[in-house]
PDB file of C-alpha atoms in Angstrom:
ATOM      1  CA  ASN X   5       0.000   0.000   0.000  1.00  0.00           C
ATOM      2  CA  ALA X   6       1.201   3.479  -0.867  1.00  0.00           C
ATOM      3  CA  GLY X   7      -1.090   4.988   1.787  1.00  0.00           C
ATOM      4  CA  VAL X   8      -1.950   8.643   1.153  1.00  0.00           C
ATOM      5  CA  THR X   9      -0.008  10.357  -1.601  1.00  0.00           C
ATOM      6  CA  GLN X  10       0.076  14.055  -2.373  1.00  0.00           C
ATOM      7  CA  THR X  11       1.495  15.936  -5.318  1.00  0.00           C
ATOM      8  CA  PRO X  12       3.296  18.207  -5.716  1.00  0.00           C
ATOM      9  CA  LYS X  13       5.532  18.345  -2.622  1.00  0.00           C
ATOM     10  CA  PHE X  14       6.442  21.986  -3.239  1.00  0.00           C
ATOM     11  CA  GLN X  15       4.797  24.680  -5.318  1.00  0.00           C
ATOM     12  CA  VAL X  16       5.314  28.399  -5.897  1.00  0.00           C
ATOM     13  CA  LEU X  17       2.476  30.385  -7.418  1.00  0.00           C
ATOM     14  CA  LYS X  18       1.928  33.976  -8.347  1.00  0.00           C
ATOM     15  CA  THR X  19      -1.073  35.847  -7.015  1.00  0.00           C
ATOM     16  CA  GLY X  20      -4.117  35.109  -9.130  1.00  0.00           C
ATOM     17  CA  GLN X  21      -2.912  31.796 -10.524  1.00  0.00           C
ATOM     18  CA  SER X  22      -4.988  28.667 -10.058  1.00  0.00           C
ATOM     19  CA  MET X  23      -3.822  25.148  -9.409  1.00  0.00           C
ATOM     20  CA  THR X  24      -4.918  21.754  -8.154  1.00  0.00           C
ATOM     21  CA  LEU X  25      -3.308  19.847  -5.301  1.00  0.00           C
ATOM     22  CA  GLN X  26      -3.679  16.127  -5.826  1.00  0.00           C
ATOM     23  CA  CYS X  27      -4.449  13.578  -3.131  1.00  0.00           C
ATOM     24  CA  ALA X  28      -4.980   9.849  -3.528  1.00  0.00           C
ATOM     25  CA  GLN X  29      -5.355   6.926  -1.131  1.00  0.00           C
ATOM     26  CA  ASP X  30      -5.371   3.189  -1.780  1.00  0.00           C
ATOM     27  CA  MET X  31      -6.905   1.990   1.496  1.00  0.00           C
ATOM     28  CA  ASN X  32     -10.564   2.202   0.392  1.00  0.00           C
ATOM     29  CA  HIS X  33     -11.250   4.838   3.044  1.00  0.00           C
ATOM     30  CA  GLU X  34     -14.614   6.560   2.945  1.00  0.00           C
ATOM     31  CA  TYR X  35     -13.499   9.745   4.680  1.00  0.00           C
ATOM     32  CA  MET X  36     -11.006  12.170   3.149  1.00  0.00           C
ATOM     33  CA  SER X  37     -10.115  15.681   4.195  1.00  0.00           C
ATOM     34  CA  TRP X  38      -7.862  18.647   3.497  1.00  0.00           C
ATOM     35  CA  TYR X  39      -6.140  20.723   6.185  1.00  0.00           C
ATOM     36  CA  ARG X  40      -3.901  23.727   6.085  1.00  0.00           C
ATOM     37  CA  GLN X  41      -1.239  24.348   8.680  1.00  0.00           C
ATOM     38  CA  ASP X  42       0.439  27.709   9.108  1.00  0.00           C
ATOM     39  CA  PRO X  43       3.764  28.053  10.980  1.00  0.00           C
ATOM     40  CA  GLY X  44       3.364  27.215  14.641  1.00  0.00           C
ATOM     41  CA  MET X  45      -0.343  26.647  14.195  1.00  0.00           C
ATOM     42  CA  GLY X  46      -2.684  23.732  14.351  1.00  0.00           C
ATOM     43  CA  LEU X  47      -4.548  21.960  11.585  1.00  0.00           C
ATOM     44  CA  ARG X  48      -7.480  23.854  10.126  1.00  0.00           C
ATOM     45  CA  LEU X  49     -10.048  21.876   8.169  1.00  0.00           C
ATOM     46  CA  ILE X  50     -10.689  23.210   4.657  1.00  0.00           C
ATOM     47  CA  HIS X  51     -13.048  20.638   3.098  1.00  0.00           C
ATOM     48  CA  TYR X  52     -13.923  17.035   3.766  1.00  0.00           C
ATOM     49  CA  SER X  53     -15.786  14.153   2.165  1.00  0.00           C
ATOM     50  CA  VAL X  54     -17.543  11.125   3.620  1.00  0.00           C
ATOM     51  CA  GLY X  55     -17.715   9.287   0.316  1.00  0.00           C
ATOM     52  CA  ALA X  56     -17.673   9.611  -3.459  1.00  0.00           C
ATOM     53  CA  GLY X  57     -19.991  12.375  -4.616  1.00  0.00           C
ATOM     54  CA  ILE X  58     -20.257  13.947  -1.153  1.00  0.00           C
ATOM     55  CA  THR X  59     -18.258  16.949   0.031  1.00  0.00           C
ATOM     56  CA  ASP X  60     -18.699  19.507   2.777  1.00  0.00           C
ATOM     57  CA  GLN X  61     -17.038  22.654   4.046  1.00  0.00           C
ATOM     58  CA  GLY X  62     -14.728  22.825   7.012  1.00  0.00           C
ATOM     59  CA  GLU X  63     -13.548  25.831   9.015  1.00  0.00           C
ATOM     60  CA  VAL X  64     -11.721  27.712   6.234  1.00  0.00           C
ATOM     61  CA  PRO X  65     -13.276  26.816   2.846  1.00  0.00           C
ATOM     62  CA  ASN X  66     -13.118  30.208   1.121  1.00  0.00           C
ATOM     63  CA  GLY X  67     -10.898  30.237  -1.945  1.00  0.00           C
ATOM     64  CA  TYR X  68     -10.859  26.443  -2.284  1.00  0.00           C
ATOM     65  CA  ASN X  69     -12.966  23.911  -4.156  1.00  0.00           C
ATOM     66  CA  VAL X  70     -13.034  20.133  -3.933  1.00  0.00           C
ATOM     67  CA  SER X  71     -14.690  17.239  -5.691  1.00  0.00           C
ATOM     68  CA  ARG X  72     -14.850  13.522  -4.949  1.00  0.00           C
ATOM     69  CA  SER X  73     -15.652  11.602  -8.092  1.00  0.00           C
ATOM     70  CA  THR X  74     -13.969   8.388  -6.885  1.00  0.00           C
ATOM     71  CA  THR X  75     -13.245   6.834  -3.501  1.00  0.00           C
ATOM     72  CA  GLU X  76      -9.503   7.110  -4.117  1.00  0.00           C
ATOM     73  CA  ASP X  77      -9.045  10.739  -5.199  1.00  0.00           C
ATOM     74  CA  PHE X  78      -9.798  14.046  -3.494  1.00  0.00           C
ATOM     75  CA  PRO X  79      -8.216  17.000  -5.330  1.00  0.00           C
ATOM     76  CA  LEU X  80      -8.128  20.509  -3.838  1.00  0.00           C
ATOM     77  CA  ARG X  81      -8.400  23.433  -6.235  1.00  0.00           C
ATOM     78  CA  LEU X  82      -7.166  26.927  -5.507  1.00  0.00           C
ATOM     79  CA  LEU X  83      -9.284  29.188  -7.659  1.00  0.00           C
ATOM     80  CA  SER X  84      -7.217  32.398  -7.576  1.00  0.00           C
ATOM     81  CA  ALA X  85      -4.195  32.117  -5.325  1.00  0.00           C
ATOM     82  CA  ALA X  86      -3.558  34.790  -2.702  1.00  0.00           C
ATOM     83  CA  PRO X  87      -0.525  35.306  -0.411  1.00  0.00           C
ATOM     84  CA  SER X  88      -2.775  34.401   2.548  1.00  0.00           C
ATOM     85  CA  GLN X  89      -2.950  30.879   1.126  1.00  0.00           C
ATOM     86  CA  THR X  90       0.757  30.350   1.655  1.00  0.00           C
ATOM     87  CA  SER X  91       0.761  27.321   3.919  1.00  0.00           C
ATOM     88  CA  VAL X  92       1.418  23.604   4.216  1.00  0.00           C
ATOM     89  CA  TYR X  93      -1.500  21.534   2.987  1.00  0.00           C
ATOM     90  CA  PHE X  94      -2.184  18.049   4.306  1.00  0.00           C
ATOM     91  CA  CYS X  95      -4.589  15.507   2.903  1.00  0.00           C
ATOM     92  CA  ALA X  96      -5.834  12.754   5.201  1.00  0.00           C
ATOM     93  CA  SER X  97      -8.053   9.698   4.958  1.00  0.00           C
ATOM     94  CA  SER X  98      -9.737   7.269   7.326  1.00  0.00           C
ATOM     95  CA  TYR X  99     -12.594   4.844   7.650  1.00  0.00           C
ATOM     96  CA  SER X 100     -15.957   6.296   8.565  1.00  0.00           C
ATOM     97  CA  GLY X 101     -16.994   7.019  12.121  1.00  0.00           C
ATOM     98  CA  THR X 102     -18.787   3.714  12.346  1.00  0.00           C
ATOM     99  CA  SER X 103     -15.545   1.756  12.453  1.00  0.00           C
ATOM    100  CA  ASN X 104     -13.723   0.907  15.690  1.00  0.00           C
ATOM    101  CA  SER X 105     -10.590   2.718  14.625  1.00  0.00           C
ATOM    102  CA  ASP X 106     -10.496   6.464  14.258  1.00  0.00           C
ATOM    103  CA  GLU X 107      -6.984   6.635  12.836  1.00  0.00           C
ATOM    104  CA  GLN X 108      -6.458   9.224  10.147  1.00  0.00           C
ATOM    105  CA  PHE X 109      -3.608   8.645   7.715  1.00  0.00           C
ATOM    106  CA  PHE X 110      -1.908  11.803   6.508  1.00  0.00           C
ATOM    107  CA  GLY X 111      -0.093  12.462   3.274  1.00  0.00           C
ATOM    108  CA  PRO X 112       3.400  14.019   3.367  1.00  0.00           C
ATOM    109  CA  GLY X 113       2.051  17.509   2.679  1.00  0.00           C
ATOM    110  CA  THR X 114       2.357  20.137  -0.032  1.00  0.00           C
ATOM    111  CA  ARG X 115       4.318  23.273   0.801  1.00  0.00           C
ATOM    112  CA  LEU X 116       2.717  26.136  -1.126  1.00  0.00           C
ATOM    113  CA  THR X 117       4.077  29.649  -1.459  1.00  0.00           C
ATOM    114  CA  VAL X 118       2.047  32.380  -3.125  1.00  0.00           C
ATOM    115  CA  LEU X 119       4.023  35.442  -4.183  1.00  0.00           C
TER     116      LEU X 119
ATOM    117  CA  GLY B  10     -19.562  25.654  18.892  1.00  0.00           C
ATOM    118  CA  GLN B  11     -17.071  22.858  19.001  1.00  0.00           C
ATOM    119  CA  SER B  12     -13.585  23.416  20.335  1.00  0.00           C
ATOM    120  CA  LEU B  13     -10.707  21.499  21.828  1.00  0.00           C
ATOM    121  CA  GLU B  14      -8.348  23.308  24.191  1.00  0.00           C
ATOM    122  CA  GLN B  15      -4.727  22.312  24.802  1.00  0.00           C
ATOM    123  CA  PRO B  16      -1.801  24.107  26.413  1.00  0.00           C
ATOM    124  CA  SER B  17       0.356  25.702  23.727  1.00  0.00           C
ATOM    125  CA  GLU B  18       3.658  24.499  25.192  1.00  0.00           C
ATOM    126  CA  VAL B  19       4.922  22.049  27.786  1.00  0.00           C
ATOM    127  CA  THR B  20       8.521  21.517  28.926  1.00  0.00           C
ATOM    128  CA  ALA B  21       9.839  18.384  30.615  1.00  0.00           C
ATOM    129  CA  VAL B  22      13.139  16.657  31.353  1.00  0.00           C
ATOM    130  CA  GLU B  23      14.457  13.597  29.563  1.00  0.00           C
ATOM    131  CA  GLY B  24      13.446  10.441  31.436  1.00  0.00           C
ATOM    132  CA  ALA B  25      10.532  12.125  33.196  1.00  0.00           C
ATOM    133  CA  ILE B  26       6.759  11.805  32.746  1.00  0.00           C
ATOM    134  CA  VAL B  27       4.616  14.490  31.153  1.00  0.00           C
ATOM    135  CA  GLN B  28       0.862  14.880  30.777  1.00  0.00           C
ATOM    136  CA  ILE B  29      -0.742  16.882  27.957  1.00  0.00           C
ATOM    137  CA  ASN B  30      -4.344  17.830  28.634  1.00  0.00           C
ATOM    138  CA  CYS B  31      -7.220  18.313  26.218  1.00  0.00           C
ATOM    139  CA  THR B  32     -10.514  19.824  27.312  1.00  0.00           C
ATOM    140  CA  TYR B  33     -13.393  20.096  24.934  1.00  0.00           C
ATOM    141  CA  GLN B  34     -16.560  22.092  24.450  1.00  0.00           C
ATOM    142  CA  THR B  35     -18.425  19.667  22.281  1.00  0.00           C
ATOM    143  CA  SER B  36     -20.570  16.594  22.556  1.00  0.00           C
ATOM    144  CA  GLY B  37     -21.711  13.770  20.365  1.00  0.00           C
ATOM    145  CA  PHE B  38     -18.377  12.466  19.199  1.00  0.00           C
ATOM    146  CA  TYR B  39     -17.114   8.942  18.625  1.00  0.00           C
ATOM    147  CA  GLY B  40     -13.922   9.191  20.645  1.00  0.00           C
ATOM    148  CA  LEU B  41     -10.755  11.160  21.365  1.00  0.00           C
ATOM    149  CA  SER B  42      -7.619  10.678  19.275  1.00  0.00           C
ATOM    150  CA  TRP B  43      -4.041  11.877  19.700  1.00  0.00           C
ATOM    151  CA  TYR B  44      -1.490  12.647  16.996  1.00  0.00           C
ATOM    152  CA  GLN B  45       2.211  13.451  17.024  1.00  0.00           C
ATOM    153  CA  GLN B  46       3.895  15.763  14.556  1.00  0.00           C
ATOM    154  CA  HIS B  47       7.627  16.353  14.276  1.00  0.00           C
ATOM    155  CA  ASP B  48       8.916  19.541  12.680  1.00  0.00           C
ATOM    156  CA  GLY B  49       8.625  19.335   8.908  1.00  0.00           C
ATOM    157  CA  GLY B  50       6.646  16.111   9.038  1.00  0.00           C
ATOM    158  CA  ALA B  51       3.044  14.989   8.795  1.00  0.00           C
ATOM    159  CA  PRO B  52       0.888  14.139  11.811  1.00  0.00           C
ATOM    160  CA  THR B  53       0.928  10.486  12.812  1.00  0.00           C
ATOM    161  CA  PHE B  54      -1.676   8.695  14.871  1.00  0.00           C
ATOM    162  CA  LEU B  55      -0.789   7.753  18.458  1.00  0.00           C
ATOM    163  CA  SER B  56      -3.912   6.552  20.246  1.00  0.00           C
ATOM    164  CA  TYR B  57      -7.693   6.497  20.371  1.00  0.00           C
ATOM    165  CA  ASN B  58     -10.128   6.379  23.280  1.00  0.00           C
ATOM    166  CA  ALA B  59     -13.606   5.295  22.243  1.00  0.00           C
ATOM    167  CA  LEU B  60     -14.610   4.659  25.859  1.00  0.00           C
ATOM    168  CA  ASP B  61     -13.849   6.378  29.132  1.00  0.00           C
ATOM    169  CA  GLY B  62     -10.698   5.193  30.842  1.00  0.00           C
ATOM    170  CA  LEU B  63      -7.061   4.597  30.131  1.00  0.00           C
ATOM    171  CA  GLU B  64      -5.546   3.133  26.964  1.00  0.00           C
ATOM    172  CA  GLU B  65      -1.878   2.138  27.073  1.00  0.00           C
ATOM    173  CA  THR B  66       0.455   1.760  24.117  1.00  0.00           C
ATOM    174  CA  GLY B  67       4.043   1.286  25.224  1.00  0.00           C
ATOM    175  CA  ARG B  68       5.402   4.485  26.764  1.00  0.00           C
ATOM    176  CA  PHE B  69       2.273   6.389  25.771  1.00  0.00           C
ATOM    177  CA  SER B  70      -1.107   6.283  27.519  1.00  0.00           C
ATOM    178  CA  SER B  71      -4.280   8.209  26.800  1.00  0.00           C
ATOM    179  CA  PHE B  72      -7.266   8.870  29.005  1.00  0.00           C
ATOM    180  CA  LEU B  73     -10.821  10.038  28.393  1.00  0.00           C
ATOM    181  CA  SER B  74     -13.559  11.167  30.775  1.00  0.00           C
ATOM    182  CA  ARG B  75     -16.716  12.206  28.936  1.00  0.00           C
ATOM    183  CA  SER B  76     -18.417  13.305  32.152  1.00  0.00           C
ATOM    184  CA  ASP B  77     -15.567  15.766  32.769  1.00  0.00           C
ATOM    185  CA  SER B  78     -15.172  16.761  29.078  1.00  0.00           C
ATOM    186  CA  TYR B  79     -11.501  16.007  29.479  1.00  0.00           C
ATOM    187  CA  GLY B  80      -8.759  13.809  28.168  1.00  0.00           C
ATOM    188  CA  TYR B  81      -4.996  13.599  28.366  1.00  0.00           C
ATOM    189  CA  LEU B  82      -1.959  12.028  26.786  1.00  0.00           C
ATOM    190  CA  LEU B  83       0.679  10.679  29.161  1.00  0.00           C
ATOM    191  CA  LEU B  84       4.230  10.173  27.947  1.00  0.00           C
ATOM    192  CA  GLN B  85       6.576   8.187  30.172  1.00  0.00           C
ATOM    193  CA  GLU B  86      10.366   7.761  30.132  1.00  0.00           C
ATOM    194  CA  LEU B  87      10.681  10.790  27.905  1.00  0.00           C
ATOM    195  CA  GLN B  88      13.263  10.643  25.142  1.00  0.00           C
ATOM    196  CA  MET B  89      14.679  13.512  23.102  1.00  0.00           C
ATOM    197  CA  LYS B  90      12.900  12.109  20.044  1.00  0.00           C
ATOM    198  CA  ASP B  91       9.569  12.818  21.774  1.00  0.00           C
ATOM    199  CA  SER B  92      10.151  16.535  21.159  1.00  0.00           C
ATOM    200  CA  ALA B  93       7.245  17.291  18.838  1.00  0.00           C
ATOM    201  CA  SER B  94       3.768  18.797  18.701  1.00  0.00           C
ATOM    202  CA  TYR B  95       0.842  16.773  19.979  1.00  0.00           C
ATOM    203  CA  PHE B  96      -2.750  17.238  18.851  1.00  0.00           C
ATOM    204  CA  CYS B  97      -6.004  15.931  20.248  1.00  0.00           C
ATOM    205  CA  ALA B  98      -8.905  15.387  17.842  1.00  0.00           C
ATOM    206  CA  VAL B  99     -12.514  14.234  17.823  1.00  0.00           C
ATOM    207  CA  ARG B 100     -14.791  12.941  15.083  1.00  0.00           C
ATOM    208  CA  MET B 101     -18.263  14.444  15.345  1.00  0.00           C
ATOM    209  CA  ARG B 102     -21.056  11.896  15.424  1.00  0.00           C
ATOM    210  CA  ASN B 103     -23.795  14.125  14.062  1.00  0.00           C
ATOM    211  CA  ARG B 104     -21.834  16.389  11.716  1.00  0.00           C
ATOM    212  CA  ASP B 105     -21.125  14.091   8.777  1.00  0.00           C
ATOM    213  CA  ASP B 106     -18.136  12.595  10.536  1.00  0.00           C
ATOM    214  CA  LYS B 107     -16.278  15.909  10.595  1.00  0.00           C
ATOM    215  CA  ILE B 108     -12.964  15.641  12.457  1.00  0.00           C
ATOM    216  CA  ILE B 109     -11.746  18.654  14.403  1.00  0.00           C
ATOM    217  CA  PHE B 110      -8.323  19.182  15.975  1.00  0.00           C
ATOM    218  CA  GLY B 111      -7.043  21.105  18.933  1.00  0.00           C
ATOM    219  CA  LYS B 112      -4.402  23.742  18.213  1.00  0.00           C
ATOM    220  CA  GLY B 113      -1.650  21.458  19.448  1.00  0.00           C
ATOM    221  CA  THR B 114       0.858  21.351  22.309  1.00  0.00           C
ATOM    222  CA  ARG B 115       4.537  21.849  21.617  1.00  0.00           C
ATOM    223  CA  LEU B 116       6.566  19.528  23.876  1.00  0.00           C
ATOM    224  CA  HIS B 117      10.105  20.668  24.671  1.00  0.00           C
ATOM    225  CA  ILE B 118      12.401  18.112  26.281  1.00  0.00           C
ATOM    226  CA  LEU B 119      15.463  19.205  28.217  1.00  0.00           C
ATOM    227  CA  PRO B 120      18.494  16.908  28.573  1.00  0.00           C
TER     228      PRO B 120
END
């Protein structure tokens, strides 16, 4: 198993550019989520999904879109990048809340800088 | 609203025991989880308490008391490699499984 993979690992954008951060998991997890983490800060939930075709907003959804067309993939789209979106982005996956294990598996992160 | 409160920093000595607390202002969750994150790395899962009481995994133990809206992570025989940030998290039962995290506790270990 590759676990949770994220691409790219690093990215520099100019203000106003758009891009998609990729996330994939091969564990057949129902739940997938995106977090951003700013220096010295905790994990803030951007968007999450409880299954293919279902997405919902987290704490900081503005400026980001997601879709979940398959169980495996959960891309995060930045519509028009702003310097305030400079951050480290983590994708995570887990089984649903009905399982006995609540372990979330995190990808290695994407370090994004917006100039 | 839902929130999880943790101390921002804790300092302890190598070989000692340290407790990191997590108090919450939410209800209707499946259980309390703990994650460790080293600088530059991704969070990794440490433990999960579905029921009240103590769960032990090697040098790490975690405790949950739903009646007191309180949990903690206990680290014993501290090693320098335990220097990291520690996050508590809950999965909401009635909010489409949304998982929320505390802001994290930075653990500093002195030799």
